[in-house]
Amino acid sequence: MNGQRRTEASKEKLSVAGKSQEHADDDVFSFDYLEWYTLASSCPLMAAALGPVSNLFSITALAEPWVIELNNGQFDRFHPDSASTIALNAVSLAFGILANVALLANFIGRVKYSLSQAISITSFYIASILLLALIGNVHRVYSSLVRNGLDLQFSQGYWSAVITAVLYFLGGFVLTCNLVGHLRGHYPARFILTSSQRSLMLQILCITIWLAGGGGLFAGIQDYSYGDAVYFCDVTILTIGFGDLQPTNDLARALLLPYAIIGILILGFVVANIGSLVVVSSREQRSLNHVERLRVRNVRQVQLERTDEDSFQLIRKIHKSAKKRDILVTLVLSSVLFLIFWFFSALVFSKIEGWPYFIGFYFCTTTLLTIGYGEFVPSLPGSKAFFVLWSLIAVPLMTMVISSMVAATLNVVKKPRNGIPKNTSSNLTTEPSQPRTTDLVSQKPEEPLSDARNNEMQNYHGNEEIPKEVRLVDAIQGIVRDLHVNPGKKYSYEEWNVLGKTVETQFNWLGTDSPIRFPVDEPTLFLRLYWNSLQDQLRTQYMKKGESQQPNVDNFASRANTSDQ
């Protein structure tokens, strides 16, 4: 009876280790699943970034007339928009705001996925269609006026409307792709995002509100058009300082100081978070997918002479290989994406401004480096509108590339280690008679133990003369120390063996039920398994003694698990 109970308990403990990872089914590691998972995590982030930015350009399109009348090639006055154009423009902005409100409400858990998707997708498409219709009509009127001899030019309002229509359509498209994945049963009716990723939209919303508000402020003080004022605010908080637009009175200079300081802080916070959030949106799943494929490949390669320790070291090497590959893939993808964007942007600026391609490339490079010589600046309404969009994309992209380079460099230059340390335990291997300190924070990281000490450790934990509960308590104390001093610790083969012997479980390191099939929080897992074993041991002892009242360890376990989380 007791033997059967121990066997069942061991199976239960092993299942706890196996279930510590959510992705245990084989189909989860197919390329098809990975593609849909990437779609499920990336599309909401893209929509969260596109939404507030599109509203910024939509406000510019509404606040500034779309056509400029020129006199000898210089700005004379704005050609007023028709009442219908202004009305439909306002309706388009309203639908764009509604789409973002519904999306934000879903991000913060106020609106259900299905309702949010229906409102956001429909509103994005309606807003885009309205603007496209207006753009076509205004272009027709513009062409008619030019044929009548008027010297005209499209304003930043017009080009902002073009950008807005594209952004609205992209926002609706990526949300549609996400919805298709749900309807096909690839993921549940929710966005697969972390709490930090869900805050991305609020962060981007902050910077766009700051730009939109600053545009309204300086448009009134400096007598700028709204589009020029937004461009001025963008150049200011990016610390580029071209000098083509600058404060001309003391009031503007006084207001610029707090505006620039706060804006730079907001931008720094947003950029620092957006790079990491976008990069890791599907990184964990891609890493798990690679780990599983390497594990399956090695399991199929039958090696009769492979020892249990060889299997343990092999799964460790697989984890390291997956991590290196993940860093390399992130670096390559972000670098390629950034270079494509860089060279394409240089082409766009050179075409709009009439520069040679090298000048466009030179301008993009010096701007990204925030040098701001001011020798080449966007001077046309189209290039200014495109510059605002370009800068809001280029800065986070460059941040992602730099972050990936730093991660790759640190991974290469870190101190090499000859395999996994044979033992890195301290209190886990300490005998009851040895004094222990309770000052966990002040303790130094442990050093590898000698082979003799490893043997002593295993003999101690395998000594049947020492009560099992004493050995369990002793092991738990060592793990608690690890949770404070080295929470990311990876335990050695010997320590895992001690765990297996203590909780009476045999681990299959390369099997689907391996406790380290995927990278896991090992100190927490060790603590859970040892604690469960201690509970079973105490219950068994009280049952043997015929005690009617068992120790109430369940409540303590619940509190311990809560504190771990």
XYZ file of C-alpha atoms in Angstrom:
565
model
C 0.000 0.000 0.000
C 2.736 2.436 0.973
C 4.807 1.413 -2.053
C 1.859 2.026 -4.345
C 1.268 5.403 -2.682
C 4.901 6.392 -3.208
C 4.738 5.358 -6.858
C 1.609 7.429 -7.448
C 3.130 10.368 -5.599
C 6.266 10.113 -7.714
C 4.220 10.117 -10.892
C 2.312 13.138 -9.656
C 5.545 14.984 -8.867
C 6.929 14.189 -12.275
C 3.735 15.425 -13.919
C 4.173 18.704 -12.044
C 7.582 19.071 -13.631
C 6.228 18.123 -17.034
C 3.325 20.533 -16.781
C 5.558 23.392 -15.766
C 5.689 24.188 -19.475
C 2.446 24.986 -21.256
C 3.542 23.733 -24.657
C 3.577 19.995 -24.200
C 1.697 18.792 -27.282
C 3.669 17.833 -30.364
C 1.557 19.921 -32.777
C 2.508 23.035 -30.818
C 6.018 22.743 -32.241
C 5.073 22.552 -35.902
C 6.057 25.355 -38.257
C 2.375 25.972 -38.942
C 1.693 26.589 -35.268
C 4.736 28.843 -34.960
C 3.590 30.956 -37.903
C 0.114 31.402 -36.448
C 1.508 32.094 -32.979
C 3.770 34.786 -34.421
C 0.770 36.240 -36.200
C -1.295 36.165 -33.003
C 1.348 38.027 -31.012
C 2.694 40.408 -33.665
C -0.533 41.648 -35.276
C -1.955 43.211 -32.083
C 1.356 44.967 -31.440
C 1.421 46.338 -34.983
C -2.160 47.550 -34.653
C -1.326 49.133 -31.293
C 1.529 51.045 -32.918
C -0.350 52.018 -36.089
C -3.529 53.224 -34.378
C -2.329 56.234 -32.359
C 0.138 57.305 -35.070
C -2.617 57.221 -37.708
C -4.764 59.440 -35.477
C -1.906 61.949 -35.256
C -1.747 62.268 -39.040
C -5.542 62.291 -39.268
C -5.654 65.315 -36.956
C -3.111 67.066 -39.187
C -5.231 66.232 -42.236
C -8.267 67.799 -40.569
C -6.540 70.844 -39.046
C -4.737 71.969 -42.211
C -6.279 72.686 -45.644
C -5.088 70.316 -48.322
C -4.083 72.769 -51.045
C -1.617 75.683 -50.959
C -1.710 78.648 -53.316
C 1.742 79.817 -54.367
C 3.020 83.215 -55.472
C 6.244 83.046 -57.513
C 6.858 79.584 -56.115
C 6.491 80.743 -52.507
C 3.691 80.102 -50.019
C 0.894 82.655 -50.394
C -2.130 81.211 -48.586
C -4.124 78.047 -48.069
C -6.874 77.249 -50.536
C -9.908 76.576 -48.318
C -11.373 73.073 -48.237
C -15.033 72.589 -49.066
C -17.494 71.995 -46.230
C -18.143 68.440 -47.391
C -14.406 67.697 -47.386
C -14.055 68.958 -43.822
C -17.144 67.051 -42.671
C -16.081 63.725 -44.187
C -12.560 64.281 -42.903
C -13.962 64.726 -39.388
C -16.093 61.590 -39.757
C -13.009 59.634 -40.845
C -11.119 60.878 -37.784
C -14.050 59.881 -35.566
C -14.022 56.335 -36.964
C -10.253 56.181 -36.508
C -10.538 57.235 -32.882
C -13.368 54.720 -32.335
C -11.195 51.937 -33.746
C -8.377 52.821 -31.369
C -10.673 53.180 -28.367
C -12.117 49.699 -29.004
C -8.635 48.243 -29.437
C -7.366 49.937 -26.276
C -10.428 48.751 -24.343
C -9.632 45.178 -25.329
C -5.964 45.627 -24.376
C -6.931 46.689 -20.852
C -9.627 44.013 -20.567
C -12.728 46.203 -20.731
C -14.193 44.887 -24.001
C -14.377 41.314 -25.273
C -12.188 40.211 -28.155
C -15.021 39.586 -30.651
C -16.705 42.944 -30.051
C -13.428 44.838 -30.057
C -12.311 43.214 -33.305
C -15.634 43.915 -35.005
C -15.553 47.606 -34.032
C -11.838 48.165 -34.713
C -11.677 46.385 -38.066
C -14.867 47.966 -39.397
C -13.913 51.444 -38.187
C -10.374 51.263 -39.594
C -11.643 50.248 -43.021
C -14.424 52.876 -43.067
C -11.976 55.608 -42.017
C -9.545 54.544 -44.735
C -12.229 54.361 -47.437
C -13.567 57.824 -46.553
C -10.107 59.346 -46.779
C -9.334 57.615 -50.064
C -12.564 58.995 -51.512
C -11.683 62.488 -50.292
C -8.138 62.222 -51.648
C -9.467 61.257 -55.061
C -11.979 64.108 -55.104
C -9.456 66.728 -53.935
C -6.932 65.504 -56.499
C -9.589 65.951 -59.218
C -10.350 69.505 -58.047
C -6.630 70.267 -57.758
C -5.980 69.152 -61.328
C -8.875 71.293 -62.560
C -7.548 74.401 -60.802
C -4.026 73.836 -62.122
C -5.395 73.606 -65.654
C -7.053 76.971 -65.054
C -3.646 78.532 -64.431
C -3.443 78.567 -60.633
C -0.043 77.870 -59.051
C -0.897 75.253 -56.423
C 0.797 72.703 -54.211
C -0.505 69.945 -51.972
C -0.042 70.784 -48.290
C 1.087 68.656 -45.373
C -2.617 68.183 -44.615
C -3.086 66.379 -47.938
C -0.010 64.193 -47.579
C -0.965 63.451 -43.974
C -4.332 62.254 -45.281
C -2.563 59.932 -47.728
C -0.408 58.529 -44.914
C -3.438 58.200 -42.648
C -5.435 56.261 -45.253
C -2.570 53.799 -45.634
C -2.104 53.425 -41.873
C -5.830 52.925 -41.271
C -5.929 50.220 -43.933
C -2.859 48.482 -42.472
C -4.418 48.614 -39.008
C -7.594 46.968 -40.252
C -5.608 44.434 -42.285
C -3.397 43.184 -39.429
C -6.412 42.870 -37.139
C -8.218 40.951 -39.882
C -5.272 38.556 -40.127
C -5.423 38.058 -36.373
C -9.161 37.400 -36.520
C -8.736 34.853 -39.330
C -6.314 32.882 -37.160
C -8.866 32.787 -34.360
C -11.744 31.787 -36.646
C -9.618 28.933 -38.015
C -9.061 27.692 -34.479
C -5.346 28.390 -34.176
C -5.664 30.403 -30.945
C -8.386 31.498 -28.505
C -10.497 34.650 -28.646
C -7.904 36.922 -27.096
C -4.676 38.703 -27.942
C -1.655 36.601 -26.937
C 0.205 39.407 -25.183
C 1.930 40.005 -21.871
C 0.874 42.824 -19.572
C 3.922 44.838 -20.673
C 3.041 44.364 -24.323
C -0.530 45.429 -23.630
C 0.800 48.707 -22.249
C 2.505 49.430 -25.580
C -0.531 51.188 -27.015
C -0.743 53.494 -23.994
C 2.937 54.346 -24.369
C 2.617 55.186 -28.067
C -0.570 57.081 -27.318
C 1.366 59.275 -24.878
C 3.950 60.327 -27.452
C 1.350 60.983 -30.157
C -0.773 63.074 -27.787
C 2.346 65.014 -26.849
C 3.147 65.674 -30.508
C -0.467 66.559 -31.376
C -0.823 68.853 -28.359
C 2.526 70.496 -29.003
C 1.517 71.061 -32.619
C -1.587 72.915 -31.527
C 0.380 74.939 -28.959
C 3.196 76.108 -31.209
C 0.901 76.589 -34.207
C -0.834 79.317 -32.203
C 2.275 80.870 -30.655
C 4.615 80.729 -33.654
C 2.030 81.305 -36.391
C 2.984 77.973 -37.972
C 0.633 75.807 -39.934
C -0.443 72.807 -37.881
C 1.625 70.467 -40.039
C 4.750 72.603 -39.607
C 4.134 72.777 -35.852
C 3.939 68.966 -35.574
C 7.123 68.697 -37.667
C 8.817 71.244 -35.373
C 7.793 69.286 -32.252
C 8.990 66.028 -33.792
C 12.408 67.448 -34.664
C 12.648 68.932 -31.169
C 11.948 65.854 -29.052
C 14.147 63.742 -31.341
C 16.987 66.156 -30.418
C 17.861 66.636 -34.100
C 17.548 70.413 -34.198
C 17.740 71.151 -37.950
C 17.240 74.850 -37.308
C 14.857 75.382 -40.234
C 12.063 76.066 -37.735
C 12.885 77.639 -34.387
C 11.253 79.687 -31.611
C 11.049 83.362 -32.557
C 9.723 84.912 -29.334
C 10.322 84.605 -25.612
C 6.989 82.920 -24.913
C 7.739 80.164 -27.404
C 11.253 79.738 -25.976
C 9.923 79.557 -22.410
C 7.312 76.944 -23.292
C 9.775 74.990 -25.405
C 12.024 74.205 -22.448
C 9.555 72.096 -20.405
C 7.957 70.739 -23.584
C 11.275 69.464 -24.925
C 12.442 68.001 -21.599
C 9.204 66.140 -20.939
C 8.908 65.072 -24.579
C 12.433 63.648 -24.637
C 11.736 61.702 -21.439
C 8.492 60.292 -22.863
C 10.159 59.377 -26.143
C 13.060 57.712 -24.335
C 10.683 55.637 -22.253
C 8.599 54.614 -25.271
C 11.593 53.759 -27.460
C 13.273 51.759 -24.692
C 10.147 49.658 -24.258
C 8.894 49.332 -27.809
C 12.122 47.761 -29.070
C 12.194 45.052 -26.433
C 8.433 44.409 -26.525
C 8.303 43.957 -30.287
C 11.421 41.792 -30.384
C 10.222 39.393 -27.692
C 6.625 39.236 -28.954
C 7.144 35.671 -30.228
C 10.745 35.005 -29.182
C 9.886 32.580 -26.386
C 7.714 30.426 -28.625
C 10.328 30.420 -31.400
C 12.977 29.384 -28.881
C 10.780 26.580 -27.507
C 10.082 25.421 -31.045
C 13.803 25.193 -31.799
C 14.512 23.388 -28.518
C 11.858 20.782 -29.273
C 13.051 20.160 -32.826
C 16.634 19.661 -31.624
C 15.429 17.331 -28.866
C 13.396 15.195 -31.271
C 16.294 15.061 -33.715
C 18.671 13.804 -31.025
C 16.178 11.287 -29.672
C 15.854 9.768 -33.145
C 19.621 9.408 -33.367
C 19.887 6.193 -31.365
C 23.057 6.050 -29.314
C 23.382 2.822 -27.386
C 26.380 4.065 -25.419
C 24.753 7.312 -24.299
C 24.710 7.469 -20.513
C 22.148 9.204 -18.352
C 24.583 12.047 -17.709
C 25.255 12.341 -21.450
C 21.532 12.844 -22.023
C 21.434 15.500 -19.302
C 24.375 17.398 -20.786
C 22.849 17.079 -24.256
C 19.586 18.760 -23.262
C 21.629 21.544 -21.649
C 23.541 22.020 -24.900
C 20.259 22.117 -26.801
C 19.031 24.951 -24.569
C 22.252 26.906 -25.174
C 22.074 26.307 -28.923
C 18.477 27.545 -29.050
C 19.393 30.690 -27.119
C 22.306 31.496 -29.424
C 20.176 30.888 -32.488
C 17.430 33.117 -31.134
C 19.874 35.987 -30.571
C 21.379 35.533 -34.031
C 18.002 35.380 -35.787
C 16.793 38.491 -33.967
C 19.968 40.363 -34.888
C 19.830 39.362 -38.557
C 16.120 40.078 -38.992
C 16.222 43.460 -37.245
C 19.376 44.464 -39.147
C 17.958 43.460 -42.535
C 14.669 45.211 -41.822
C 16.464 48.345 -40.695
C 18.778 48.410 -43.739
C 15.852 47.985 -46.139
C 13.991 50.782 -44.397
C 17.126 52.941 -44.377
C 17.895 52.642 -48.095
C 14.237 52.925 -49.102
C 13.801 56.074 -46.995
C 16.828 57.643 -48.659
C 15.201 56.941 -52.023
C 11.905 58.541 -50.955
C 13.551 61.715 -49.633
C 15.741 62.037 -52.712
C 12.730 61.707 -55.029
C 10.522 64.183 -53.132
C 13.221 66.810 -52.578
C 15.006 66.282 -55.917
C 18.283 65.324 -54.236
C 20.831 62.860 -55.585
C 20.429 59.476 -53.914
C 23.666 59.919 -51.962
C 22.355 63.150 -50.435
C 19.164 61.358 -49.408
C 21.248 58.600 -47.825
C 23.481 61.184 -46.146
C 20.450 63.010 -44.792
C 18.920 59.816 -43.336
C 22.212 58.816 -41.727
C 22.967 62.162 -40.090
C 19.368 62.426 -38.926
C 19.372 58.970 -37.326
C 22.599 59.894 -35.564
C 20.841 63.099 -34.368
C 23.706 65.221 -35.703
C 21.384 67.782 -37.285
C 23.760 69.923 -39.356
C 20.795 71.526 -41.071
C 22.511 71.684 -44.475
C 19.836 69.396 -45.942
C 16.353 69.538 -44.445
C 12.840 68.587 -45.586
C 11.541 71.703 -47.285
C 8.422 70.470 -49.105
C 5.096 69.580 -47.471
C 5.311 65.976 -48.673
C 8.804 65.411 -47.313
C 7.906 66.995 -43.950
C 4.869 64.743 -43.536
C 6.907 61.696 -44.540
C 9.714 62.748 -42.186
C 7.403 62.681 -39.156
C 6.275 59.147 -40.038
C 9.796 58.041 -40.908
C 11.298 59.323 -37.659
C 8.637 57.601 -35.539
C 9.516 54.286 -37.220
C 13.266 54.688 -37.672
C 14.156 55.432 -34.057
C 12.546 52.263 -32.603
C 14.007 50.188 -35.454
C 17.489 51.486 -34.734
C 16.948 50.782 -31.029
C 16.023 47.185 -31.840
C 19.178 46.740 -33.920
C 21.388 48.199 -31.204
C 19.747 46.033 -28.534
C 20.227 42.919 -30.670
C 23.878 43.800 -31.285
C 24.496 44.310 -27.580
C 22.850 40.975 -26.733
C 24.864 39.163 -29.392
C 28.104 40.806 -28.263
C 27.532 39.947 -24.617
C 26.756 36.362 -25.587
C 30.073 36.121 -27.468
C 32.399 37.908 -25.056
C 31.065 36.441 -21.817
C 33.425 34.201 -19.881
C 33.466 30.705 -21.427
C 32.546 27.769 -19.269
C 33.620 24.185 -19.729
C 30.210 22.607 -19.729
C 27.811 22.646 -16.811
C 29.418 22.949 -13.374
C 29.331 19.660 -11.575
C 27.843 21.286 -8.545
C 26.881 24.799 -7.629
C 24.964 24.094 -4.498
C 25.530 25.349 -1.013
C 22.835 24.816 1.570
C 21.383 22.083 -0.632
C 24.393 19.976 0.295
C 24.950 21.171 3.826
C 24.589 18.663 6.634
C 22.278 19.476 9.545
C 25.173 19.764 11.952
C 26.763 22.622 10.017
C 25.897 26.188 11.014
C 23.836 28.215 8.566
C 23.328 31.932 8.149
C 19.960 33.552 7.609
C 21.450 36.595 5.870
C 20.603 35.434 2.372
C 21.313 38.697 0.573
C 24.845 39.075 1.881
C 25.943 35.586 0.914
C 28.296 35.322 -2.030
C 27.590 33.180 -5.092
C 28.675 29.639 -4.529
C 31.690 27.942 -6.070
C 31.764 24.495 -7.683
C 32.372 21.709 -5.227
C 34.977 19.007 -5.538
C 34.190 15.442 -6.617
C 34.781 14.317 -3.058
C 32.236 16.824 -1.799
C 29.791 15.680 -4.460
C 30.148 12.100 -3.259
C 29.715 13.264 0.318
C 26.565 15.127 -0.696
C 25.053 12.105 -2.449
C 25.972 9.792 0.433
C 24.338 12.200 2.843
C 21.077 12.423 0.940
C 21.085 8.685 0.330
C 21.783 7.830 3.970
C 18.704 5.996 5.221
C 19.788 6.533 8.856
C 19.056 10.252 8.517
C 15.288 10.827 8.586
C 13.953 11.707 5.167
C 12.110 14.770 6.423
C 15.402 16.121 7.807
C 17.063 15.689 4.441
C 14.118 17.358 2.735
C 14.154 20.347 5.073
C 17.887 20.663 4.575
C 17.480 20.621 0.789
C 14.659 23.170 0.933
C 16.823 25.557 2.915
C 19.489 25.412 0.222
C 16.930 26.077 -2.491
C 15.514 29.058 -0.605
C 19.019 30.467 -0.545
C 19.289 29.945 -4.306
C 16.004 31.778 -4.851
C 17.478 34.835 -3.120
C 21.101 34.714 -4.223
C 20.907 33.089 -7.663
C 17.282 32.828 -8.849
C 18.294 31.912 -12.402
C 20.488 29.021 -11.299
C 20.776 25.866 -13.390
C 21.373 22.799 -11.241
C 23.999 20.206 -12.035
C 23.426 16.590 -12.990
C 24.427 15.489 -9.482
C 21.885 17.826 -7.877
C 19.125 16.588 -10.146
C 20.104 13.025 -9.217
C 19.840 13.911 -5.538
C 16.379 15.321 -6.210
C 15.331 12.169 -8.063
C 16.547 9.876 -5.301
C 14.979 11.989 -2.573
C 11.539 12.194 -4.188
C 11.902 8.647 -5.592
C 11.613 9.630 -9.250
C 13.656 8.641 -12.299
C 14.061 11.433 -14.854
C 14.162 10.827 -18.608
C 16.172 13.834 -19.716
C 15.391 13.628 -23.432
C 11.817 12.395 -23.090
C 8.605 14.353 -23.424
C 8.187 14.146 -19.639
C 11.641 15.565 -18.923
C 11.506 18.280 -16.234
C 14.027 20.285 -18.268
C 12.529 19.558 -21.669
C 12.436 23.347 -21.964
C 14.252 26.078 -20.012
C 12.516 26.321 -16.654
C 12.801 28.199 -13.376
C 14.751 25.410 -11.698
C 14.967 26.732 -8.103
C 11.178 27.166 -8.028
C 10.645 23.721 -9.526
C 13.087 22.151 -7.039
C 11.327 23.871 -4.155
C 7.928 22.664 -5.339
C 9.030 19.042 -5.747
C 10.902 18.899 -2.448
C 8.010 20.574 -0.655
C 5.474 18.125 -2.109
C 7.700 15.252 -1.044
C 7.955 16.696 2.473
C 4.158 16.956 2.658
C 3.767 13.312 1.622
C 6.425 12.200 4.083
C 4.797 13.985 7.019
C 1.366 12.647 6.142
C 2.744 9.112 5.854
C 4.398 9.356 9.276
C 1.229 10.566 10.961
C -0.782 7.822 9.313
C 1.706 5.218 10.540
C 1.507 6.570 14.083
C -2.283 6.472 13.914
C -2.657 10.155 14.647
C -6.151 11.405 13.976
C -5.090 14.992 13.400
C -2.663 15.603 10.577
C -0.440 18.654 10.318
C -2.075 21.471 8.397
C 0.669 21.835 5.802
C -1.684 22.594 2.936
C -2.329 26.159 4.067
C 1.373 26.752 4.508
C 2.026 25.298 1.041
C -0.567 27.609 -0.452
C 1.094 30.608 1.182
C 4.518 29.417 0.014
C 3.341 29.034 -3.575
C 1.738 32.489 -3.449
C 4.955 34.061 -2.174
C 6.946 32.328 -4.942
C 4.751 33.906 -7.554
